[in-house]
C-alpha cells in the first residue's frame, strides 16, 4: 500500500508542477485556494465514515454498520458535489472568472470521496493491492488527460479540473462494482443519527486536520494571490510527500485497536523508525530544492524555494502526528486526538495569516511547519500518559 501511495504521490506532484508552470503563480494561487477549500469540504461531508468503515470492518467482517455507512456515504457524495458546485459558481461570479474553469472539481470531490470510502472495505480485509491499483490508475489517468488537453490548447486550470473529474468518476464506478461483491447487502439496521454519532470523533479529527487546507485561501486574502501562489507551491507539492506516513497510519489504526500494551510499544517504535528514515529523505530533498524549483518550475517561482524547504522540514513532524494519532485512536483516545487536531489547526491558520502579512510565503510556511511540530509533541505526550496509566 505504501509503495502504491508513493507512486501516486509522485504522479500528483508531477501534475501540480505542470499546472503551476502552465498556469503561472496568480492563477495557480487561486487554484490552490479552491483546491484547499474543496479538500476541507470533502472531509466535512465524510463525517468520519471512511475511518469508521475501516475500523468496524476489521473488527467484525459482516458488521451491518459497515453496509449502512456505505449507503450513507453515497448520499453524502451527491450533496458534496452540489455544495462544491454552488461555491465555485459563487466564486466565479463575485471573485474571479477563473473559478468557472474549476467547476468540474465539483464532480471530483464527490466521486473521489465516494471511491475512497468504499475502498475502506478491501483495506480492512488486508487486500492492499486494490487500493494501490485504483490510486495509481486514477492519478495516471488524470495526468495523461491533463497533458492531452493542454496539448490541444485547453487552458491549464480547466484541463486540470476536467482531468481530475473524469479520472475520479471512472474510479468511483469501478470501486463500487468491485466492493459490492465483498459485502452482504441487507436492509438498513442503523439510522443516520446512530452512524454519525459513532463516527463523530473520527470526523472531528479528520476535519480538524484537513482544515489546514484553508491556508492558501487565507494567504491569498491577506497577502495577495502572488504570495499565495508561492506558498501554494510549497504546501501543494509537498503535501503528497505525506502519503507514505498517512497510508501507514491507516493500517496502524486497526492494528492498534487489537494490540496489547506491548504491541503498542512496537507500534511506537515503528513510528520513530519511520520518522527517522523520512527525516533523512526529506533532508536530501531540502538540499536539492533550489535546483528542483528552477529546473521544473522556472525562475518565476524562485521565491518559493525557502517556503518549500520550510514546509518539507515540517513533514517529519506531520508524519509523527499522523502515526501517533492513529495509535491513540486505536486505544480509545479518539476525543483527545480530535481536540489536538482542532487546536493545532487553529495554530496553523493563525500562523499562516500572521506570518504571511509580515513575511509573505516564508512566514506562512513557518506557521505550517510549526503547527505540525506542536501536534506531534502533544500527541507524543498523550501516548506517554497512556503508558503511565498502565504502568
Short mmCIF file of the C-alpha atoms (twelve columns), coordinates in Angstrom:
data_MODEL
# 
_entry.id   MODEL 
# 
loop_
_atom_site.group_PDB 
_atom_site.id 
_atom_site.type_symbol 
_atom_site.label_atom_id 
_atom_site.label_alt_id 
_atom_site.label_comp_id 
_atom_site.label_asym_id 
_atom_site.label_seq_id 
_atom_site.Cartn_x 
_atom_site.Cartn_y 
_atom_site.Cartn_z 
_atom_site.pdbx_PDB_model_num 
ATOM 1   C CA . UNK A 1   0.000   0.000  0.000   1 
ATOM 2   C CA . UNK A 2   2.817   2.395  0.862   1 
ATOM 3   C CA . UNK A 3   4.565   1.692  -2.452  1 
ATOM 4   C CA . UNK A 4   1.378   2.498  -4.336  1 
ATOM 5   C CA . UNK A 5   0.816   5.652  -2.313  1 
ATOM 6   C CA . UNK A 6   4.364   6.820  -3.017  1 
ATOM 7   C CA . UNK A 7   3.871   6.308  -6.746  1 
ATOM 8   C CA . UNK A 8   0.530   8.082  -6.530  1 
ATOM 9   C CA . UNK A 9   2.171   10.967 -4.676  1 
ATOM 10  C CA . UNK A 10  4.825   11.311 -7.368  1 
ATOM 11  C CA . UNK A 11  2.170   11.368 -10.091 1 
ATOM 12  C CA . UNK A 12  0.183   14.013 -8.222  1 
ATOM 13  C CA . UNK A 13  3.301   16.101 -7.621  1 
ATOM 14  C CA . UNK A 14  4.176   15.996 -11.319 1 
ATOM 15  C CA . UNK A 15  0.636   17.085 -12.167 1 
ATOM 16  C CA . UNK A 16  0.772   20.014 -9.742  1 
ATOM 17  C CA . UNK A 17  4.169   21.084 -11.061 1 
ATOM 18  C CA . UNK A 18  2.889   21.077 -14.655 1 
ATOM 19  C CA . UNK A 19  -0.195  23.077 -13.693 1 
ATOM 20  C CA . UNK A 20  1.911   25.592 -11.757 1 
ATOM 21  C CA . UNK A 21  4.248   26.004 -14.712 1 
ATOM 22  C CA . UNK A 22  1.482   26.313 -17.312 1 
ATOM 23  C CA . UNK A 23  -0.915  28.492 -15.322 1 
ATOM 24  C CA . UNK A 24  1.536   30.902 -13.627 1 
ATOM 25  C CA . UNK A 25  1.705   31.982 -9.961  1 
ATOM 26  C CA . UNK A 26  -1.503  34.059 -9.878  1 
ATOM 27  C CA . UNK A 27  -3.895  31.501 -11.394 1 
ATOM 28  C CA . UNK A 28  -2.185  28.659 -9.556  1 
ATOM 29  C CA . UNK A 29  -2.657  30.601 -6.320  1 
ATOM 30  C CA . UNK A 30  -6.403  30.790 -6.988  1 
ATOM 31  C CA . UNK A 31  -6.460  27.092 -7.831  1 
ATOM 32  C CA . UNK A 32  -4.563  26.279 -4.652  1 
ATOM 33  C CA . UNK A 33  -7.120  28.215 -2.607  1 
ATOM 34  C CA . UNK A 34  -10.050 26.463 -4.313  1 
ATOM 35  C CA . UNK A 35  -8.381  23.068 -4.088  1 
ATOM 36  C CA . UNK A 36  -7.743  23.536 -0.373  1 
ATOM 37  C CA . UNK A 37  -11.326 24.599 0.338   1 
ATOM 38  C CA . UNK A 38  -12.636 21.685 -1.729  1 
ATOM 39  C CA . UNK A 39  -10.487 19.255 0.274   1 
ATOM 40  C CA . UNK A 40  -11.848 20.608 3.564   1 
ATOM 41  C CA . UNK A 41  -15.432 20.351 2.312   1 
ATOM 42  C CA . UNK A 42  -14.689 16.829 1.096   1 
ATOM 43  C CA . UNK A 43  -13.583 15.842 4.583   1 
ATOM 44  C CA . UNK A 44  -16.544 17.622 6.143   1 
ATOM 45  C CA . UNK A 45  -19.058 15.621 4.133   1 
ATOM 46  C CA . UNK A 46  -17.247 12.375 5.001   1 
ATOM 47  C CA . UNK A 47  -18.472 12.694 8.613   1 
ATOM 48  C CA . UNK A 48  -15.826 10.182 9.726   1 
ATOM 49  C CA . UNK A 49  -17.472 7.358  7.781   1 
ATOM 50  C CA . UNK A 50  -14.312 6.251  5.943   1 
ATOM 51  C CA . UNK A 51  -12.380 5.667  9.178   1 
ATOM 52  C CA . UNK A 52  -15.408 4.078  10.836  1 
ATOM 53  C CA . UNK A 53  -15.756 1.590  7.969   1 
ATOM 54  C CA . UNK A 54  -12.098 0.519  8.163   1 
ATOM 55  C CA . UNK A 55  -12.156 0.003  11.922  1 
ATOM 56  C CA . UNK A 56  -15.519 -1.782 12.112  1 
ATOM 57  C CA . UNK A 57  -14.869 -3.997 9.080   1 
ATOM 58  C CA . UNK A 58  -11.508 -5.022 10.559  1 
ATOM 59  C CA . UNK A 59  -13.007 -5.936 13.935  1 
ATOM 60  C CA . UNK A 60  -16.141 -7.687 12.564  1 
ATOM 61  C CA . UNK A 61  -16.253 -8.578 8.863   1 
ATOM 62  C CA . UNK A 62  -20.045 -8.573 8.467   1 
ATOM 63  C CA . UNK A 63  -20.898 -5.783 10.884  1 
ATOM 64  C CA . UNK A 64  -24.121 -4.232 9.476   1 
ATOM 65  C CA . UNK A 65  -22.973 -0.722 10.341  1 
ATOM 66  C CA . UNK A 66  -20.408 -1.012 7.528   1 
ATOM 67  C CA . UNK A 67  -23.051 -1.536 4.845   1 
ATOM 68  C CA . UNK A 68  -25.251 1.175  6.310   1 
ATOM 69  C CA . UNK A 69  -22.318 3.602  6.395   1 
ATOM 70  C CA . UNK A 70  -21.545 2.895  2.723   1 
ATOM 71  C CA . UNK A 71  -25.118 3.697  1.740   1 
ATOM 72  C CA . UNK A 72  -24.993 6.907  3.731   1 
ATOM 73  C CA . UNK A 73  -21.672 7.811  2.068   1 
ATOM 74  C CA . UNK A 74  -23.288 7.550  -1.384  1 
ATOM 75  C CA . UNK A 75  -25.923 10.112 -0.431  1 
ATOM 76  C CA . UNK A 76  -23.334 12.398 1.149   1 
ATOM 77  C CA . UNK A 77  -21.249 12.323 -2.057  1 
ATOM 78  C CA . UNK A 78  -24.146 13.802 -4.052  1 
ATOM 79  C CA . UNK A 79  -24.650 16.589 -1.518  1 
ATOM 80  C CA . UNK A 80  -20.909 17.230 -1.523  1 
ATOM 81  C CA . UNK A 81  -20.757 17.722 -5.300  1 
ATOM 82  C CA . UNK A 82  -23.779 20.033 -5.217  1 
ATOM 83  C CA . UNK A 83  -22.278 22.174 -2.437  1 
ATOM 84  C CA . UNK A 84  -18.935 22.439 -4.239  1 
ATOM 85  C CA . UNK A 85  -20.658 23.482 -7.471  1 
ATOM 86  C CA . UNK A 86  -22.564 26.253 -5.698  1 
ATOM 87  C CA . UNK A 87  -19.394 27.590 -4.041  1 
ATOM 88  C CA . UNK A 88  -17.416 27.586 -7.296  1 
ATOM 89  C CA . UNK A 89  -20.233 29.336 -9.158  1 
ATOM 90  C CA . UNK A 90  -20.394 31.981 -6.438  1 
ATOM 91  C CA . UNK A 91  -16.618 32.460 -6.506  1 
ATOM 92  C CA . UNK A 92  -16.717 32.828 -10.303 1 
ATOM 93  C CA . UNK A 93  -19.489 35.417 -10.157 1 
ATOM 94  C CA . UNK A 94  -18.217 37.535 -7.279  1 
ATOM 95  C CA . UNK A 95  -14.447 36.951 -7.049  1 
ATOM 96  C CA . UNK A 96  -12.740 35.888 -10.271 1 
ATOM 97  C CA . UNK A 97  -13.993 34.304 -13.534 1 
ATOM 98  C CA . UNK A 98  -11.100 31.809 -13.323 1 
ATOM 99  C CA . UNK A 99  -13.190 29.868 -10.801 1 
ATOM 100 C CA . UNK A 100 -15.663 28.994 -13.553 1 
ATOM 101 C CA . UNK A 101 -12.960 26.836 -15.113 1 
ATOM 102 C CA . UNK A 102 -12.756 24.915 -11.830 1 
ATOM 103 C CA . UNK A 103 -16.408 23.804 -11.881 1 
ATOM 104 C CA . UNK A 104 -15.508 20.196 -12.833 1 
ATOM 105 C CA . UNK A 105 -13.824 19.949 -9.429  1 
ATOM 106 C CA . UNK A 106 -17.360 19.631 -8.030  1 
ATOM 107 C CA . UNK A 107 -17.584 16.219 -9.695  1 
ATOM 108 C CA . UNK A 108 -14.096 15.325 -8.485  1 
ATOM 109 C CA . UNK A 109 -14.751 15.976 -4.773  1 
ATOM 110 C CA . UNK A 110 -17.847 13.788 -4.676  1 
ATOM 111 C CA . UNK A 111 -16.565 10.930 -6.835  1 
ATOM 112 C CA . UNK A 112 -13.174 10.712 -5.124  1 
ATOM 113 C CA . UNK A 113 -14.702 10.793 -1.649  1 
ATOM 114 C CA . UNK A 114 -17.129 8.018  -2.606  1 
ATOM 115 C CA . UNK A 115 -14.353 5.861  -4.096  1 
ATOM 116 C CA . UNK A 116 -12.027 6.309  -1.101  1 
ATOM 117 C CA . UNK A 117 -14.825 5.476  1.344   1 
ATOM 118 C CA . UNK A 118 -15.752 2.249  -0.435  1 
ATOM 119 C CA . UNK A 119 -12.064 1.299  -0.686  1 
ATOM 120 C CA . UNK A 120 -12.055 1.081  3.109   1 
ATOM 121 C CA . UNK A 121 -13.634 -2.380 2.824   1 
ATOM 122 C CA . UNK A 122 -10.786 -4.148 0.968   1 
ATOM 123 C CA . UNK A 123 -8.278  -2.168 3.042   1 
ATOM 124 C CA . UNK A 124 -9.773  -3.522 6.259   1 
ATOM 125 C CA . UNK A 125 -9.666  -7.023 4.743   1 
ATOM 126 C CA . UNK A 126 -5.933  -6.648 4.147   1 
ATOM 127 C CA . UNK A 127 -6.251  -6.507 0.355   1 
ATOM 128 C CA . UNK A 128 -3.980  -3.522 -0.240  1 
ATOM 129 C CA . UNK A 129 -3.468  -4.143 -3.942  1 
ATOM 130 C CA . UNK A 130 -6.996  -2.936 -4.743  1 
ATOM 131 C CA . UNK A 131 -6.330  0.443  -3.144  1 
ATOM 132 C CA . UNK A 132 -2.909  0.656  -4.761  1 
ATOM 133 C CA . UNK A 133 -4.058  -0.157 -8.287  1 
ATOM 134 C CA . UNK A 134 -7.033  2.187  -8.060  1 
ATOM 135 C CA . UNK A 135 -4.966  5.101  -6.762  1 
ATOM 136 C CA . UNK A 136 -2.179  4.704  -9.322  1 
ATOM 137 C CA . UNK A 137 -4.579  4.303  -12.252 1 
ATOM 138 C CA . UNK A 138 -6.609  7.315  -11.075 1 
ATOM 139 C CA . UNK A 139 -3.551  9.572  -10.791 1 
ATOM 140 C CA . UNK A 140 -2.076  8.283  -14.067 1 
ATOM 141 C CA . UNK A 141 -5.332  8.890  -15.915 1 
ATOM 142 C CA . UNK A 142 -5.590  12.425 -14.510 1 
ATOM 143 C CA . UNK A 143 -2.015  13.229 -15.549 1 
ATOM 144 C CA . UNK A 144 -2.485  11.752 -19.027 1 
ATOM 145 C CA . UNK A 145 -5.772  13.565 -19.618 1 
ATOM 146 C CA . UNK A 146 -4.259  16.843 -18.420 1 
ATOM 147 C CA . UNK A 147 -1.275  16.523 -20.748 1 
ATOM 148 C CA . UNK A 148 -3.543  15.682 -23.686 1 
ATOM 149 C CA . UNK A 149 -5.855  18.642 -23.106 1 
ATOM 150 C CA . UNK A 150 -3.003  21.100 -22.645 1 
ATOM 151 C CA . UNK A 151 -1.547  19.836 -25.934 1 
ATOM 152 C CA . UNK A 152 -4.898  20.761 -27.510 1 
ATOM 153 C CA . UNK A 153 -4.519  24.310 -26.102 1 
ATOM 154 C CA . UNK A 154 -7.105  23.869 -23.351 1 
ATOM 155 C CA . UNK A 155 -6.406  26.359 -20.523 1 
ATOM 156 C CA . UNK A 156 -4.336  24.746 -17.762 1 
ATOM 157 C CA . UNK A 157 -6.863  25.320 -14.963 1 
ATOM 158 C CA . UNK A 158 -9.754  23.897 -16.984 1 
ATOM 159 C CA . UNK A 159 -7.664  20.950 -18.183 1 
ATOM 160 C CA . UNK A 160 -6.646  20.135 -14.609 1 
ATOM 161 C CA . UNK A 161 -10.223 20.300 -13.318 1 
ATOM 162 C CA . UNK A 162 -11.688 18.172 -16.118 1 
ATOM 163 C CA . UNK A 163 -8.931  15.554 -15.867 1 
ATOM 164 C CA . UNK A 164 -9.471  15.122 -12.126 1 
ATOM 165 C CA . UNK A 165 -13.237 14.883 -12.559 1 
ATOM 166 C CA . UNK A 166 -13.099 12.256 -15.298 1 
ATOM 167 C CA . UNK A 167 -10.469 10.098 -13.586 1 
ATOM 168 C CA . UNK A 168 -12.266 10.162 -10.214 1 
ATOM 169 C CA . UNK A 169 -15.667 9.387  -11.739 1 
ATOM 170 C CA . UNK A 170 -14.285 6.334  -13.537 1 
ATOM 171 C CA . UNK A 171 -12.546 5.268  -10.324 1 
ATOM 172 C CA . UNK A 172 -15.751 5.543  -8.301  1 
ATOM 173 C CA . UNK A 173 -17.753 3.381  -10.707 1 
ATOM 174 C CA . UNK A 174 -15.075 0.668  -10.775 1 
ATOM 175 C CA . UNK A 175 -14.666 0.594  -6.986  1 
ATOM 176 C CA . UNK A 176 -18.393 0.305  -6.270  1 
ATOM 177 C CA . UNK A 177 -18.733 -2.639 -8.636  1 
ATOM 178 C CA . UNK A 178 -15.810 -4.451 -7.030  1 
ATOM 179 C CA . UNK A 179 -16.699 -3.840 -3.392  1 
ATOM 180 C CA . UNK A 180 -20.376 -4.728 -3.944  1 
ATOM 181 C CA . UNK A 181 -19.238 -8.337 -4.335  1 
ATOM 182 C CA . UNK A 182 -17.475 -8.293 -0.944  1 
ATOM 183 C CA . UNK A 183 -20.265 -7.081 1.306   1 
ATOM 184 C CA . UNK A 184 -23.557 -8.604 2.434   1 
ATOM 185 C CA . UNK A 185 -26.437 -6.487 1.165   1 
ATOM 186 C CA . UNK A 186 -29.164 -6.233 3.790   1 
ATOM 187 C CA . UNK A 187 -31.783 -3.787 4.902   1 
ATOM 188 C CA . UNK A 188 -30.613 -0.749 6.836   1 
ATOM 189 C CA . UNK A 189 -30.259 -1.630 10.542  1 
ATOM 190 C CA . UNK A 190 -28.695 1.576  11.867  1 
ATOM 191 C CA . UNK A 191 -30.225 5.010  11.467  1 
ATOM 192 C CA . UNK A 192 -28.336 8.033  10.209  1 
ATOM 193 C CA . UNK A 193 -28.064 9.585  13.669  1 
ATOM 194 C CA . UNK A 194 -26.552 6.453  15.217  1 
ATOM 195 C CA . UNK A 195 -23.972 6.058  12.464  1 
ATOM 196 C CA . UNK A 196 -22.924 9.708  12.645  1 
ATOM 197 C CA . UNK A 197 -22.708 9.543  16.430  1 
ATOM 198 C CA . UNK A 198 -20.315 6.594  16.336  1 
ATOM 199 C CA . UNK A 199 -18.238 8.216  13.589  1 
ATOM 200 C CA . UNK A 200 -18.131 11.714 15.157  1 
ATOM 201 C CA . UNK A 201 -14.711 11.520 16.891  1 
ATOM 202 C CA . UNK A 202 -13.070 10.348 13.654  1 
ATOM 203 C CA . UNK A 203 -14.854 13.104 11.739  1 
ATOM 204 C CA . UNK A 204 -13.704 15.860 14.094  1 
ATOM 205 C CA . UNK A 205 -10.105 14.666 13.840  1 
ATOM 206 C CA . UNK A 206 -10.200 14.457 10.036  1 
ATOM 207 C CA . UNK A 207 -11.959 17.798 9.660   1 
ATOM 208 C CA . UNK A 208 -9.589  19.485 12.080  1 
ATOM 209 C CA . UNK A 209 -6.593  18.135 10.185  1 
ATOM 210 C CA . UNK A 210 -7.910  18.905 6.704   1 
ATOM 211 C CA . UNK A 211 -8.933  22.422 7.711   1 
ATOM 212 C CA . UNK A 212 -5.260  23.254 7.291   1 
ATOM 213 C CA . UNK A 213 -6.006  23.263 3.559   1 
ATOM 214 C CA . UNK A 214 -7.707  26.626 4.082   1 
ATOM 215 C CA . UNK A 215 -4.215  28.079 4.467   1 
ATOM 216 C CA . UNK A 216 -3.826  29.027 0.782   1 
ATOM 217 C CA . UNK A 217 -7.167  30.806 0.761   1 
ATOM 218 C CA . UNK A 218 -6.189  32.780 3.887   1 
ATOM 219 C CA . UNK A 219 -2.772  33.692 2.495   1 
ATOM 220 C CA . UNK A 220 -4.415  34.815 -0.747  1 
ATOM 221 C CA . UNK A 221 -6.822  37.028 1.186   1 
ATOM 222 C CA . UNK A 222 -4.241  38.715 3.430   1 
ATOM 223 C CA . UNK A 223 -1.076  38.675 1.289   1 
ATOM 224 C CA . UNK A 224 -2.387  38.590 -2.286  1 
ATOM 225 C CA . UNK A 225 -2.555  35.910 -4.991  1 
ATOM 226 C CA . UNK A 226 1.170   36.115 -5.891  1 
ATOM 227 C CA . UNK A 227 2.351   35.224 -2.377  1 
ATOM 228 C CA . UNK A 228 -0.445  32.647 -2.228  1 
ATOM 229 C CA . UNK A 229 0.930   31.151 -5.437  1 
ATOM 230 C CA . UNK A 230 4.422   30.838 -3.946  1 
ATOM 231 C CA . UNK A 231 3.033   29.393 -0.735  1 
ATOM 232 C CA . UNK A 232 0.628   27.166 -2.694  1 
ATOM 233 C CA . UNK A 233 3.561   25.559 -4.478  1 
ATOM 234 C CA . UNK A 234 5.144   24.823 -1.087  1 
ATOM 235 C CA . UNK A 235 2.028   23.357 0.505   1 
ATOM 236 C CA . UNK A 236 0.563   21.543 -2.513  1 
ATOM 237 C CA . UNK A 237 3.703   19.999 -3.998  1 
ATOM 238 C CA . UNK A 238 4.962   18.850 -0.591  1 
ATOM 239 C CA . UNK A 239 1.575   17.584 0.577   1 
ATOM 240 C CA . UNK A 240 1.752   14.376 -1.474  1 
ATOM 241 C CA . UNK A 241 5.018   13.545 0.307   1 
ATOM 242 C CA . UNK A 242 2.886   12.780 3.380   1 
ATOM 243 C CA . UNK A 243 1.100   9.919  1.667   1 
ATOM 244 C CA . UNK A 244 3.643   7.343  2.860   1 
ATOM 245 C CA . UNK A 245 3.031   8.172  6.509   1 
ATOM 246 C CA . UNK A 246 -0.729  8.646  6.167   1 
ATOM 247 C CA . UNK A 247 -1.118  5.292  4.419   1 
ATOM 248 C CA . UNK A 248 0.814   3.621  7.240   1 
ATOM 249 C CA . UNK A 249 -1.358  5.478  9.749   1 
ATOM 250 C CA . UNK A 250 -4.460  3.993  8.110   1 
ATOM 251 C CA . UNK A 251 -3.062  0.482  8.566   1 
ATOM 252 C CA . UNK A 252 -1.904  1.148  12.132  1 
ATOM 253 C CA . UNK A 253 -5.390  2.138  13.338  1 
ATOM 254 C CA . UNK A 254 -6.998  -1.335 13.234  1 
ATOM 255 C CA . UNK A 255 -3.726  -2.895 14.440  1 
ATOM 256 C CA . UNK A 256 -3.629  -0.614 17.484  1 
ATOM 257 C CA . UNK A 257 -7.264  -1.408 18.270  1 
ATOM 258 C CA . UNK A 258 -6.336  -5.089 18.752  1 
ATOM 259 C CA . UNK A 259 -2.858  -4.649 20.266  1 
ATOM 260 C CA . UNK A 260 -1.699  -5.257 23.842  1 
ATOM 261 C CA . UNK A 261 0.417   -2.609 25.623  1 
ATOM 262 C CA . UNK A 262 3.483   -4.480 24.392  1 
ATOM 263 C CA . UNK A 263 2.119   -4.316 20.852  1 
ATOM 264 C CA . UNK A 264 1.536   -0.569 21.250  1 
ATOM 265 C CA . UNK A 265 5.201   -0.163 22.223  1 
ATOM 266 C CA . UNK A 266 6.173   -1.875 18.993  1 
ATOM 267 C CA . UNK A 267 3.943   0.451  17.002  1 
ATOM 268 C CA . UNK A 268 5.529   3.463  18.718  1 
ATOM 269 C CA . UNK A 269 8.987   2.085  17.885  1 
ATOM 270 C CA . UNK A 270 7.863   1.622  14.282  1 
ATOM 271 C CA . UNK A 271 6.686   5.236  14.210  1 
ATOM 272 C CA . UNK A 272 10.035  6.524  15.458  1 
ATOM 273 C CA . UNK A 273 11.892  4.419  12.898  1 
ATOM 274 C CA . UNK A 274 9.715   5.673  10.057  1 
ATOM 275 C CA . UNK A 275 10.207  9.286  11.134  1 
ATOM 276 C CA . UNK A 276 13.992  8.798  11.243  1 
ATOM 277 C CA . UNK A 277 14.030  7.401  7.700   1 
ATOM 278 C CA . UNK A 278 11.739  10.161 6.450   1 
ATOM 279 C CA . UNK A 279 13.943  12.754 8.134   1 
ATOM 280 C CA . UNK A 280 16.933  11.553 6.118   1 
ATOM 281 C CA . UNK A 281 14.900  11.526 2.901   1 
ATOM 282 C CA . UNK A 282 13.416  14.986 3.449   1 
ATOM 283 C CA . UNK A 283 16.817  16.454 4.353   1 
ATOM 284 C CA . UNK A 284 18.177  15.326 0.988   1 
ATOM 285 C CA . UNK A 285 15.212  16.892 -0.806  1 
ATOM 286 C CA . UNK A 286 15.735  20.180 1.056   1 
ATOM 287 C CA . UNK A 287 19.329  20.329 -0.193  1 
ATOM 288 C CA . UNK A 288 18.229  19.923 -3.817  1 
ATOM 289 C CA . UNK A 289 15.171  22.181 -3.565  1 
ATOM 290 C CA . UNK A 290 16.770  25.271 -5.228  1 
ATOM 291 C CA . UNK A 291 17.800  23.225 -8.275  1 
ATOM 292 C CA . UNK A 292 14.452  21.416 -8.433  1 
ATOM 293 C CA . UNK A 293 12.448  24.651 -8.320  1 
ATOM 294 C CA . UNK A 294 14.417  26.415 -11.039 1 
ATOM 295 C CA . UNK A 295 14.535  23.317 -13.235 1 
ATOM 296 C CA . UNK A 296 10.906  22.231 -13.038 1 
ATOM 297 C CA . UNK A 297 9.031   25.439 -12.189 1 
ATOM 298 C CA . UNK A 298 11.183  28.151 -13.697 1 
ATOM 299 C CA . UNK A 299 12.605  31.432 -12.455 1 
ATOM 300 C CA . UNK A 300 9.123   32.827 -11.764 1 
ATOM 301 C CA . UNK A 301 8.962   30.581 -8.703  1 
ATOM 302 C CA . UNK A 302 12.413  31.343 -7.284  1 
ATOM 303 C CA . UNK A 303 10.717  32.979 -4.303  1 
ATOM 304 C CA . UNK A 304 9.139   29.633 -3.407  1 
ATOM 305 C CA . UNK A 305 12.459  27.932 -2.557  1 
ATOM 306 C CA . UNK A 306 12.584  28.851 1.141   1 
ATOM 307 C CA . UNK A 307 8.838   28.238 1.736   1 
ATOM 308 C CA . UNK A 308 9.193   24.783 0.166   1 
ATOM 309 C CA . UNK A 309 12.212  23.997 2.347   1 
ATOM 310 C CA . UNK A 310 10.338  25.077 5.469   1 
ATOM 311 C CA . UNK A 311 7.288   23.013 4.512   1 
ATOM 312 C CA . UNK A 312 9.421   19.917 3.865   1 
ATOM 313 C CA . UNK A 313 11.132  20.388 7.220   1 
ATOM 314 C CA . UNK A 314 7.748   20.203 8.926   1 
ATOM 315 C CA . UNK A 315 6.793   16.967 7.172   1 
ATOM 316 C CA . UNK A 316 8.754   14.810 9.650   1 
ATOM 317 C CA . UNK A 317 6.568   16.116 12.471  1 
ATOM 318 C CA . UNK A 318 3.479   15.772 10.282  1 
ATOM 319 C CA . UNK A 319 4.315   12.083 9.823   1 
ATOM 320 C CA . UNK A 320 4.776   11.601 13.560  1 
ATOM 321 C CA . UNK A 321 1.448   13.325 14.225  1 
ATOM 322 C CA . UNK A 322 -0.407  11.056 11.763  1 
ATOM 323 C CA . UNK A 323 1.063   7.864  13.211  1 
ATOM 324 C CA . UNK A 324 0.752   8.852  16.879  1 
ATOM 325 C CA . UNK A 325 -2.833  9.938  16.206  1 
ATOM 326 C CA . UNK A 326 -3.786  6.551  14.743  1 
ATOM 327 C CA . UNK A 327 -2.242  4.722  17.704  1 
ATOM 328 C CA . UNK A 328 -4.187  6.871  20.161  1 
ATOM 329 C CA . UNK A 329 -7.421  6.386  18.218  1 
ATOM 330 C CA . UNK A 330 -6.856  2.643  18.315  1 
ATOM 331 C CA . UNK A 331 -6.506  2.605  22.115  1 
ATOM 332 C CA . UNK A 332 -9.676  4.636  22.598  1 
ATOM 333 C CA . UNK A 333 -8.325  8.207  22.778  1 
ATOM 334 C CA . UNK A 334 -10.339 9.489  19.804  1 
ATOM 335 C CA . UNK A 335 -11.527 12.625 21.584  1 
ATOM 336 C CA . UNK A 336 -8.011  13.613 22.653  1 
ATOM 337 C CA . UNK A 337 -6.770  13.203 19.086  1 
ATOM 338 C CA . UNK A 338 -9.693  15.225 17.753  1 
ATOM 339 C CA . UNK A 339 -9.135  18.106 20.200  1 
ATOM 340 C CA . UNK A 340 -5.434  18.166 19.365  1 
ATOM 341 C CA . UNK A 341 -6.153  18.289 15.633  1 
ATOM 342 C CA . UNK A 342 -8.557  21.199 16.023  1 
ATOM 343 C CA . UNK A 343 -6.226  23.156 18.305  1 
ATOM 344 C CA . UNK A 344 -3.136  22.782 16.149  1 
ATOM 345 C CA . UNK A 345 -5.100  23.614 13.012  1 
ATOM 346 C CA . UNK A 346 -6.059  26.924 14.607  1 
ATOM 347 C CA . UNK A 347 -2.348  27.470 15.270  1 
ATOM 348 C CA . UNK A 348 -1.600  26.659 11.627  1 
ATOM 349 C CA . UNK A 349 -4.165  29.049 10.162  1 
ATOM 350 C CA . UNK A 350 -3.296  31.859 12.550  1 
ATOM 351 C CA . UNK A 351 0.407   31.338 11.917  1 
ATOM 352 C CA . UNK A 352 -0.128  31.327 8.146   1 
ATOM 353 C CA . UNK A 353 -2.184  34.511 8.203   1 
ATOM 354 C CA . UNK A 354 0.017   36.487 10.604  1 
ATOM 355 C CA . UNK A 355 3.217   35.161 9.087   1 
ATOM 356 C CA . UNK A 356 2.158   35.975 5.522   1 
ATOM 357 C CA . UNK A 357 1.315   39.557 6.472   1 
ATOM 358 C CA . UNK A 358 4.810   40.064 7.859   1 
ATOM 359 C CA . UNK A 359 6.966   37.819 5.676   1 
ATOM 360 C CA . UNK A 360 4.771   36.635 2.807   1 
ATOM 361 C CA . UNK A 361 5.034   32.988 1.743   1 
ATOM 362 C CA . UNK A 362 8.023   32.381 4.046   1 
ATOM 363 C CA . UNK A 363 6.031   33.416 7.109   1 
ATOM 364 C CA . UNK A 364 3.058   31.286 6.056   1 
ATOM 365 C CA . UNK A 365 5.265   28.213 5.569   1 
ATOM 366 C CA . UNK A 366 6.793   28.775 9.014   1 
ATOM 367 C CA . UNK A 367 3.318   28.720 10.546  1 
ATOM 368 C CA . UNK A 368 2.512   25.480 8.737   1 
ATOM 369 C CA . UNK A 369 5.685   23.728 9.932   1 
ATOM 370 C CA . UNK A 370 5.211   24.987 13.498  1 
ATOM 371 C CA . UNK A 371 1.683   23.559 13.682  1 
ATOM 372 C CA . UNK A 372 2.912   20.088 12.684  1 
ATOM 373 C CA . UNK A 373 5.607   20.281 15.359  1 
ATOM 374 C CA . UNK A 374 3.144   21.241 18.098  1 
ATOM 375 C CA . UNK A 375 0.721   18.487 17.065  1 
ATOM 376 C CA . UNK A 376 3.397   15.776 17.119  1 
ATOM 377 C CA . UNK A 377 4.659   16.853 20.545  1 
ATOM 378 C CA . UNK A 378 1.164   16.954 22.088  1 
ATOM 379 C CA . UNK A 379 0.262   13.504 20.724  1 
ATOM 380 C CA . UNK A 380 3.590   12.079 21.918  1 
ATOM 381 C CA . UNK A 381 2.798   13.371 25.417  1 
ATOM 382 C CA . UNK A 382 -0.614  11.697 25.125  1 
ATOM 383 C CA . UNK A 383 0.973   8.340  24.341  1 
ATOM 384 C CA . UNK A 384 3.377   8.689  27.296  1 
ATOM 385 C CA . UNK A 385 0.412   9.469  29.574  1 
ATOM 386 C CA . UNK A 386 -1.392  6.349  28.295  1 
ATOM 387 C CA . UNK A 387 1.612   4.169  29.146  1 
ATOM 388 C CA . UNK A 388 1.913   5.693  32.638  1 
ATOM 389 C CA . UNK A 389 -1.688  4.738  33.443  1 
ATOM 390 C CA . UNK A 390 -0.851  1.124  32.583  1 
ATOM 391 C CA . UNK A 391 2.472   1.008  34.371  1 
# 
